[in-house]
XYZ file of C-alpha atoms in Angstrom:
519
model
C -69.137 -31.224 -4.227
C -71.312 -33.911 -4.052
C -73.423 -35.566 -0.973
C -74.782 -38.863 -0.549
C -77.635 -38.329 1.257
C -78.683 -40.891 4.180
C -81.184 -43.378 3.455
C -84.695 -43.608 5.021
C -84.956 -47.153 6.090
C -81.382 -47.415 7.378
C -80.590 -50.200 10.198
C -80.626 -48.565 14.110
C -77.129 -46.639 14.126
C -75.134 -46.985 17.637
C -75.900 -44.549 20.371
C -72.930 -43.493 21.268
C -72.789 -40.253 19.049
C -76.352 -39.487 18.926
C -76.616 -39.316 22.573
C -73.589 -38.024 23.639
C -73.188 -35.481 21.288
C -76.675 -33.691 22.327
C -78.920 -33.592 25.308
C -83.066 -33.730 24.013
C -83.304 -30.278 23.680
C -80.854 -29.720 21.268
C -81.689 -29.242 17.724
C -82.322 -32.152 15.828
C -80.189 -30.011 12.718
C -77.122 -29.786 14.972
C -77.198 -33.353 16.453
C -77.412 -34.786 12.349
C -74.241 -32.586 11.715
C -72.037 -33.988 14.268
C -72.876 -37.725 13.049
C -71.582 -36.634 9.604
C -68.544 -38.189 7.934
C -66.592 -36.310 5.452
C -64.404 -37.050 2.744
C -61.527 -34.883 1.435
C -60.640 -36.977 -2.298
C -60.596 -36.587 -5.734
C -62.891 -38.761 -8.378
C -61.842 -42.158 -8.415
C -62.695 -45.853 -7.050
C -61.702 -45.286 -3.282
C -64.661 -42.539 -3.396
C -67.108 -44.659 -4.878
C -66.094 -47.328 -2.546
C -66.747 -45.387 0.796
C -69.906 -43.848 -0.476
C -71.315 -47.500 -0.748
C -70.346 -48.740 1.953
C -70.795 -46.780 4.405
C -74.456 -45.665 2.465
C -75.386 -49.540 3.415
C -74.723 -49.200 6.992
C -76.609 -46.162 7.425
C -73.940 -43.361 7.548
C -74.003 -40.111 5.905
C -71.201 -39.123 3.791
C -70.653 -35.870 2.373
C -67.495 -35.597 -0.062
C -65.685 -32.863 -0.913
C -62.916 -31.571 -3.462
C -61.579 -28.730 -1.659
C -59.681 -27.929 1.677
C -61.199 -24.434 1.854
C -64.565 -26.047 1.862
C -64.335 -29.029 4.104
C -62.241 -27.187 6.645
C -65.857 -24.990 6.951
C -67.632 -27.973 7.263
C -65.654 -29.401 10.158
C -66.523 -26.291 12.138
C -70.018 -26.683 11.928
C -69.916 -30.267 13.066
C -68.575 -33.776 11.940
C -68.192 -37.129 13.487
C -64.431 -38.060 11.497
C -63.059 -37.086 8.409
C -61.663 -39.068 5.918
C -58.680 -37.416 3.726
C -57.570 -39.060 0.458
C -53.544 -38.458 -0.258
C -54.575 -38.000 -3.507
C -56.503 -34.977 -2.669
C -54.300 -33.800 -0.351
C -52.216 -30.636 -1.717
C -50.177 -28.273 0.704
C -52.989 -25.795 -0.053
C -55.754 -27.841 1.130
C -53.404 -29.588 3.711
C -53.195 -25.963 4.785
C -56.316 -25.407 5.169
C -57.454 -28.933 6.734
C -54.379 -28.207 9.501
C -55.853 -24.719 10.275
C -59.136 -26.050 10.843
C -58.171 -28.954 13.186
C -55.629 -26.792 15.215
C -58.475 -24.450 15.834
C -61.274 -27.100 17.305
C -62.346 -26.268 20.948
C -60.856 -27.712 24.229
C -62.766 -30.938 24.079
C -62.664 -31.627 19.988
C -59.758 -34.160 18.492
C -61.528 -35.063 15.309
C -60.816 -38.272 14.182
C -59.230 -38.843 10.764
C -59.167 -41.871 8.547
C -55.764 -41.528 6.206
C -55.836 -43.480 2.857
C -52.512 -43.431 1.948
C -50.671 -42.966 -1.340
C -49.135 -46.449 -2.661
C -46.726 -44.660 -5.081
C -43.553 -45.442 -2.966
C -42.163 -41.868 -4.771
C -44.303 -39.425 -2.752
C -45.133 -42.265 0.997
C -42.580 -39.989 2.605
C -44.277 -36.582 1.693
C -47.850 -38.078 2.414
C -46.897 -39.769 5.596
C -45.171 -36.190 6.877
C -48.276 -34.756 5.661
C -50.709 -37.317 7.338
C -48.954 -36.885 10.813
C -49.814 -33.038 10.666
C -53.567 -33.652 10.764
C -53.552 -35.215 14.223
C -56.381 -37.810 15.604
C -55.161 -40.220 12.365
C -56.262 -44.005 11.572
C -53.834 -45.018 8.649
C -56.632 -47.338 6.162
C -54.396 -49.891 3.807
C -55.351 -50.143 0.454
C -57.040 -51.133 -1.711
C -59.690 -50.855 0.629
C -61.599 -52.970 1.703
C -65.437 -52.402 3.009
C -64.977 -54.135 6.259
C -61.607 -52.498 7.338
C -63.777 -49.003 6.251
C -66.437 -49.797 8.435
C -64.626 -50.999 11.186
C -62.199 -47.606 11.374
C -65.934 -45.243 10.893
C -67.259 -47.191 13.541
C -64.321 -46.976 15.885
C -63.582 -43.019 15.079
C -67.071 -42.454 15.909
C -66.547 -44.516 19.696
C -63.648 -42.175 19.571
C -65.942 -38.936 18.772
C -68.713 -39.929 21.286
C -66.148 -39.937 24.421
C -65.405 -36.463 22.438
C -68.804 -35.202 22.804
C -69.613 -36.840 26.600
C -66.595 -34.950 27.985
C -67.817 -31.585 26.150
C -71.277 -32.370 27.934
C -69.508 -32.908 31.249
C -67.538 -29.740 31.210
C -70.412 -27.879 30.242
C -72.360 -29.377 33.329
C -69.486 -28.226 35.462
C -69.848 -24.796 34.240
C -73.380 -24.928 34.998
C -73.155 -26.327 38.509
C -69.851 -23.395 38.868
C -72.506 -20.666 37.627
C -74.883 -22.107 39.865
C -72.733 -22.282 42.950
C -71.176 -18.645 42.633
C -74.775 -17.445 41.821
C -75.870 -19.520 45.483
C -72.673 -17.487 46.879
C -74.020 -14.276 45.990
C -77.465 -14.709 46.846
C -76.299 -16.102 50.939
C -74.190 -12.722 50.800
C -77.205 -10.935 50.148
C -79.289 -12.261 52.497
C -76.645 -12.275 55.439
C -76.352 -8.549 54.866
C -79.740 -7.765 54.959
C -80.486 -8.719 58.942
C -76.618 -7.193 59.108
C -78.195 -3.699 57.963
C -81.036 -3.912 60.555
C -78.564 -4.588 62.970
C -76.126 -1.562 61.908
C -79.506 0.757 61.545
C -80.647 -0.320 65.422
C -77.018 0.566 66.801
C -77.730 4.012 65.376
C -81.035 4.479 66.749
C -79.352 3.658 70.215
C -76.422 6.184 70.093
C -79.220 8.572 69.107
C -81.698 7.908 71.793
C -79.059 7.456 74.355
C -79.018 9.552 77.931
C -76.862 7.221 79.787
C -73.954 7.222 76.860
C -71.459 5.644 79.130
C -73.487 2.782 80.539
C -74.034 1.541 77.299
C -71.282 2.355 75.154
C -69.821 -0.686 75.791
C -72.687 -3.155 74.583
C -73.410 -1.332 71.498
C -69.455 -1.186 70.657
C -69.631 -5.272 70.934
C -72.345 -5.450 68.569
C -70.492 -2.856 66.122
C -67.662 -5.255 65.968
C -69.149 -8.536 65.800
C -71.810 -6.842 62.533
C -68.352 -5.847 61.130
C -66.377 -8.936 61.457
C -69.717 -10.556 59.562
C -69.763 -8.756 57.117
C -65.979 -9.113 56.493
C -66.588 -12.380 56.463
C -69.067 -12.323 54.007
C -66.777 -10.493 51.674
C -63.766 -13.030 52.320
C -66.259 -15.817 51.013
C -66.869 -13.668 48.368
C -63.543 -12.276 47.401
C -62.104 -16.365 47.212
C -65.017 -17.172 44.945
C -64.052 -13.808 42.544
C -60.628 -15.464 42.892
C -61.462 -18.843 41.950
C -63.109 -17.804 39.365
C -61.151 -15.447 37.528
C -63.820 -12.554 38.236
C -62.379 -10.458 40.802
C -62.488 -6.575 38.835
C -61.721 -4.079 40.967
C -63.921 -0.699 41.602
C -62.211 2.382 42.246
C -62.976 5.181 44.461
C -61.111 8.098 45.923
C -59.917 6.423 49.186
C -57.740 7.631 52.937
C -55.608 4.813 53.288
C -55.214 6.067 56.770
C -58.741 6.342 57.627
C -59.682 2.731 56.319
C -57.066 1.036 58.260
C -58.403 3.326 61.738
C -61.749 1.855 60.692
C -60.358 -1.790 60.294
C -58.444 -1.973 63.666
C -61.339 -1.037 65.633
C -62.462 -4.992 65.075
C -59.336 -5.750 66.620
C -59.087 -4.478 70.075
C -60.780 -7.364 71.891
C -58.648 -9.811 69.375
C -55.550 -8.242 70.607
C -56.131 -8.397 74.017
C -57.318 -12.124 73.945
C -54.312 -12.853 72.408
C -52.042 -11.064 75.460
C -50.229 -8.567 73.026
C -50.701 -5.255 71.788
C -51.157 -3.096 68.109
C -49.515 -0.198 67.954
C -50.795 2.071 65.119
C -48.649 5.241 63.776
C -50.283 7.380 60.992
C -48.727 10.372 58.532
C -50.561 13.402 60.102
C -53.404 14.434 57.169
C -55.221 11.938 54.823
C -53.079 9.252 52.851
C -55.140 9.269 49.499
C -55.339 5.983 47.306
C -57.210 5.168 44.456
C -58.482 1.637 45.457
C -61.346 -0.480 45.490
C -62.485 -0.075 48.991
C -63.439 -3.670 49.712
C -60.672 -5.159 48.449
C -58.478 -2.638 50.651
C -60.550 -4.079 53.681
C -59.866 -7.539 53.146
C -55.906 -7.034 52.465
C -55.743 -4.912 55.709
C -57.750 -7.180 57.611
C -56.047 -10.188 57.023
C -52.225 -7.908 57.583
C -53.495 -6.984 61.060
C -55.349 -10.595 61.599
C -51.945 -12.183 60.997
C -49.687 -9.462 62.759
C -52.006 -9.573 65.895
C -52.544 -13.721 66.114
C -48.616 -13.953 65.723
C -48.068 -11.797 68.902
C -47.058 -13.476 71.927
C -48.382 -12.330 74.831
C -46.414 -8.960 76.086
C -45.408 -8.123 72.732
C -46.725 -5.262 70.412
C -47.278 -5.753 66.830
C -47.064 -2.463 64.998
C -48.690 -1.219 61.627
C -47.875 2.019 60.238
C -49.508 4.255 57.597
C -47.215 6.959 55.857
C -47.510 8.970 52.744
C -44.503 8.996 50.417
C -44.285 11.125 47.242
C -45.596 8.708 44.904
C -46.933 5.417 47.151
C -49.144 5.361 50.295
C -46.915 2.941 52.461
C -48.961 0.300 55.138
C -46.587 -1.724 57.001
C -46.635 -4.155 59.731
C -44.062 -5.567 62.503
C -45.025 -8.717 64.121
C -43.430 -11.817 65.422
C -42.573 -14.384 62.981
C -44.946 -16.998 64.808
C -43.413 -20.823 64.911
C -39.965 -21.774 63.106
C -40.811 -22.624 59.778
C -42.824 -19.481 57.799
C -45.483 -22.339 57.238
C -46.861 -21.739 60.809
C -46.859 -18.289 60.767
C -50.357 -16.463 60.387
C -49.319 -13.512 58.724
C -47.137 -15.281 56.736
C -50.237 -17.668 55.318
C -52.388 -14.222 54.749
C -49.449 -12.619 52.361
C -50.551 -14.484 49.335
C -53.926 -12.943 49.560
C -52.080 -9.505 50.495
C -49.790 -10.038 47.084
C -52.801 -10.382 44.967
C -54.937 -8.000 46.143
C -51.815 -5.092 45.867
C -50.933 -6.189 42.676
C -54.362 -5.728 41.050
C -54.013 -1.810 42.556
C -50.636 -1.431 40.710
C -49.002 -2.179 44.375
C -46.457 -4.315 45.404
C -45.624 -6.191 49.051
C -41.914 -6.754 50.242
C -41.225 -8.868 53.241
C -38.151 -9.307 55.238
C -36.968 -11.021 58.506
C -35.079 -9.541 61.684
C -34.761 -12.461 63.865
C -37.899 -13.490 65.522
C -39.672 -10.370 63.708
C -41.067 -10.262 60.138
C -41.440 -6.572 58.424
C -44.186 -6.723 55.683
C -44.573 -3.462 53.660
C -47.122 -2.755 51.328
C -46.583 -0.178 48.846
C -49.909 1.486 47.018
C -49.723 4.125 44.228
C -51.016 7.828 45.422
C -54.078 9.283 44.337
C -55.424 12.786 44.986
C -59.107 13.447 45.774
C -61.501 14.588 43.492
C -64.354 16.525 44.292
C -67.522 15.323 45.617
C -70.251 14.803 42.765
C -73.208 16.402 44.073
C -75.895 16.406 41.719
C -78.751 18.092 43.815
C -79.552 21.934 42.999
C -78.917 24.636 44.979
C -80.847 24.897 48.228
C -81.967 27.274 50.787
C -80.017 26.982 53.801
C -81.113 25.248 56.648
C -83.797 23.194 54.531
C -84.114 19.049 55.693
C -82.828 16.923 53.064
C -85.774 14.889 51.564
C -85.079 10.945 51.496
C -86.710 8.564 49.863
C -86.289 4.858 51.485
C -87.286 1.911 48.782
C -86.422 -1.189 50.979
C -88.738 -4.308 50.769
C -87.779 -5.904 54.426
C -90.525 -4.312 57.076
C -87.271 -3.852 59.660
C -84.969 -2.521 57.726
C -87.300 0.003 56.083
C -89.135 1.062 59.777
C -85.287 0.912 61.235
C -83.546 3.403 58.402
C -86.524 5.692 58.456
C -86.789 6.270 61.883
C -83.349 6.885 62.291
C -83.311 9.533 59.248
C -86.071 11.074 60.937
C -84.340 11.533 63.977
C -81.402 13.281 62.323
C -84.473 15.989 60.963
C -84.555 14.641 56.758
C -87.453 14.341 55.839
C -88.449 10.897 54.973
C -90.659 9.060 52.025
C -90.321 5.007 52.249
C -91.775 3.053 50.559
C -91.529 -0.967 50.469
C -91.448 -1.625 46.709
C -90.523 0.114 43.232
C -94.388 0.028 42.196
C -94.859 1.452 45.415
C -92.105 4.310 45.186
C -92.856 5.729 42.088
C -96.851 6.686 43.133
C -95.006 8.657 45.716
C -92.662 10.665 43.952
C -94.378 12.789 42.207
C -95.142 14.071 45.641
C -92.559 13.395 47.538
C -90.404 15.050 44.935
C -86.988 13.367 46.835
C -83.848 14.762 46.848
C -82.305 11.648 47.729
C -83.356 8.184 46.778
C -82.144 5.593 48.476
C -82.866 1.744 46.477
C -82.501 -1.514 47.459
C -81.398 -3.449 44.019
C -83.772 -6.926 44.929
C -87.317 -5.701 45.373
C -90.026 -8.064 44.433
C -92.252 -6.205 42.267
C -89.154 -4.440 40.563
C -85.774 -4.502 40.247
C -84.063 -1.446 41.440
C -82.220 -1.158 38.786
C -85.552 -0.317 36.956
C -86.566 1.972 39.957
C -83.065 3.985 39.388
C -84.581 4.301 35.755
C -87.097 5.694 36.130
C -86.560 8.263 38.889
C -83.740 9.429 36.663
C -86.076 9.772 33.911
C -88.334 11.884 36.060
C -85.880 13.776 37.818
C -82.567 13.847 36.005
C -79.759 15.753 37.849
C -81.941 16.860 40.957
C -81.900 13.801 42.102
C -78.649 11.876 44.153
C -79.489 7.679 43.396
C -77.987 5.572 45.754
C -77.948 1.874 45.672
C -78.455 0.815 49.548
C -78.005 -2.974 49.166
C -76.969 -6.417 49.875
C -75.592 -6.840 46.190
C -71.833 -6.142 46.022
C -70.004 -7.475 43.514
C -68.052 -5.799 41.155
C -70.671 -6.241 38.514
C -73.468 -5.207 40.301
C -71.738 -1.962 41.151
C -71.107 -1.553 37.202
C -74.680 -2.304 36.776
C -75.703 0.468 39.219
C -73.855 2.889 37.699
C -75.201 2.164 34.099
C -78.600 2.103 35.560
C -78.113 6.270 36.523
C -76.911 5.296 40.287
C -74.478 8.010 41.541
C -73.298 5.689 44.218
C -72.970 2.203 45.573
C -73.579 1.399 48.808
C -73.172 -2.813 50.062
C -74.901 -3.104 53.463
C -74.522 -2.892 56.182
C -73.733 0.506 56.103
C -71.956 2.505 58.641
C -75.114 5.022 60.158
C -72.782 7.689 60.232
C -71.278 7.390 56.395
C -74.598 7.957 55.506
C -75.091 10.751 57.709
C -71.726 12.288 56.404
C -72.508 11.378 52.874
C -76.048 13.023 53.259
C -74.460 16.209 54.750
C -72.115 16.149 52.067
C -75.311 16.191 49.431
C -77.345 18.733 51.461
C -74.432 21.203 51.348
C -75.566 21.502 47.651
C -73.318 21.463 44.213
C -69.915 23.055 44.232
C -69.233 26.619 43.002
């Protein structure tokens, strides 16, 4: 091989590949590579010619005998290639094709051809020449100003290259950016959502006039859950968009997430003038699902079943275990003429997706002014619940520790712990929660992932460290994508809670933990 290297007092080259092929704080190494020319050719005058030439005008040439060893210098960087027929054998046209086919997205180097001028073997070189792509055909004998003039307009060529590789990395910059701002608002919506959820439970608890003011704190129930459904739409579209919607399983009653789900309907259905009929399988209906996701695709079935009943009509969704699928379907009117206008029939792609990602599928057929949509789910038994706490004397309160940074929702969650007789540790960072353990010594630790001092990822760590299986980690917070709940896990979390959470889950879930391990 041999390099010409670039002279020091070389004339200003153009901008156009310096700048676009590198912002300023790339290295200086990497931005000298892509500038590069290279030449595929054996010994002769054509060499010598180009290495002159192009030396004069302040480009760097490095020449090279063999396909194998070019094609590695193209992946680390060039700004066009110039390829000799002489040079050209199938085994290095092999290896020069190989190279070019695999360049990235944005990358169609540009090649400068010198062509053979025995008239025998034109036909084989042109063939061959076409293969490589991005070619500039160079007469000969060559001449310097037709060389120059074909480096300088591959390298126009290459710079456009290298601006559009800058813009789509930009663009996945301002897309990381813009899913990270998604995540973050879903966090924060959920945290004053949790305080909200935590005060409805301290009123059903301190309640003597039940009656009077069952109907108030049901309106607020709703509305906190129809937020935070909300939240998880916006979510769930950006996981689309994006290609990053994974789905996390847990043992799951069909029947008993769709009874939760309709409760945000009632006052829906009766603004509308119709009525939801629900049937359910007597017993649970298990499924193996990602519980969110199984929200969403039942919320937007009954959304569409209930907004597509006219008024005096019932819509009606039924639950019903087969031998191998769990079986939600849902009668409703077919809402306008064309299936455009219908609202259930604009939530089914959403529907289709998210059974399909469980291993489900959706039919849908059409009785008149009625459309039947059925979604079928694989079955799934329950396991056992994963306890990890010791054995305990009966009767004992549960002890709790609270590690939640926001004053409310930390005073709210206590207080209403307290009331249901656990004993109760908070504290309002991770610093914070780990000088209390010690004496504390929780059976329960309940973390919020975003504290400020630190994560509680590093929290979960630690307690784990300290007290290994005697301890039940929960992750209480405003974090919920699929990710984070892998994250959890790793980190020594048993469990993954996104607020707001349901008071009484918790209080179940506790009661399941302070009923101590199985066997």
């Amino acid at each position: 091989m041999e390099t010409l290297q670039p002279v020091t007092d070389r004339p200003p080259v153009e901008p156009t590949v310096a700048d676009a092929a590198a912002g300023p704080g790339d290295d200086a190494t990497a931005r000298a590579r892509e500038q590069r020319i290279l030449m595929l050719a054996r010994v002769g005058q054509d060499e010598a010619l180009a290495e002159r030439a192009l030396a004069k005008a302040g480009y760097e040439l490095m020449v090279h005998r063999d396909g194998e060893e070019i094609a590695a210098e193209i992946e680390a960087g060039a700004g066009a290639l110039i390829v000799s027929s002489e040079a050209l054998t199938p085994e290095h046209l092999g290896h020069l094709i190989d190279a070019l086919e695999h360049q990235p997205p944005w990358s169609d180097l540009p090649v400068l051809a010198l062509p053979q001028e025995d008239s025998a073997s034109a036909r084989w070189t042109a063939q061959a020449m076409e293969r490589l792509g991005n070619v500039i055909v160079l007469e000969r004998p060559l001449r310097n100003a037709m060389l120059l003039s074909a480096v300088k307009s591959a390298l126009r060529d290459r710079a456009r290259q290298y601006r559009f590789r800058e813009m789509m990395s930009r663009l996945d910059e301002v897309e990381r950016r813009r899913h990270q701002f998604l995540v973050d608002l879903g966090h924060e919506v959920r945290n004053p959502l949790a305080v909200i959820r935590t005060a409805l439970g301290l009123l059903r608890e301190l309640d003597d006039d039940e009656a009077r003011r069952r109907q108030p704190i049901e309106l607020i129930e709703r509305q906190s859950d129809q937020l935070a459904r909300l939240i998880d739409d916006l979510l769930q579209v950006t996981r689309f968009n994006v290609g990053r919607l994974a789905l996390q399983r847990t043992a799951t009653d069909l029947a008993e997430v769709v009874e939760t789900t309709l409760a945000s309907f009632s006052l829906l259905a009766k603004a509308g003038g119709g009525e939801l009929d629900l049937e359910v399988d007597a017993g649970e209906v298990p499924v193996s699902a990602d519980p969110v996701s199984l929200e969403q695709m039942i919320f937007h079935l009954v959304r569409g079943a209930v907004r597509d009943t006219r008024p005096g009509e019932r819509a009606r969704l039924a639950v019903q275990a087969e031998e191998n699928h769990a079986v939600l379907s849902v009668t409703a009117g077919a809402g306008g003429e064309g299936e455009g206008e219908s609202e259930l029939a604009q939530s089914l792609p959403i529907v289709r997706n998210l059974a399909e990602l469980h291993g489900g599928r959706v039919e849908v057929r059409q009785e008149g002014e009625l459309r039947h949509v059925e979604v079928r789910l694989p079955r799934r038994a329950h396991p056992g619940v994963r306890r990890r706490t010791k054995k305990r004397r009966p009767g004992a309160p549960l002890s709790v520790l609270v590690v939640e940074d926001s004053p409310d929702g930390r005073e709210g969650l206590t207080t209403l712990l307290e009331l249901k007789q656990y004993r109760v540790t908070s504290a309002g960072g991770g610093k914070e929660a780990l000088a209390k353990v010690d004496k504390a010594k929780p059976e329960v630790a309940l973390v919020d992932i975003g504290l400020p001092d630190m994560d509680g990822y590093e929290v979960a760590r630690e307690l784990r460290r300290r007290f290994n299986s005697q301890l039940t980690l929960i992750a209480l917070t405003g974090y919920g994508q699929p990710d984070d709940r892998r994250k959890a896990l790793e980190a020594g979390f048993d469990l993954h809670l996104v607020k707001p959470v349901d008071p009484q889950q918790l209080f179940d879930l506790l009661g399941d933990i302070a009923a101590g391990p199985e066997g």
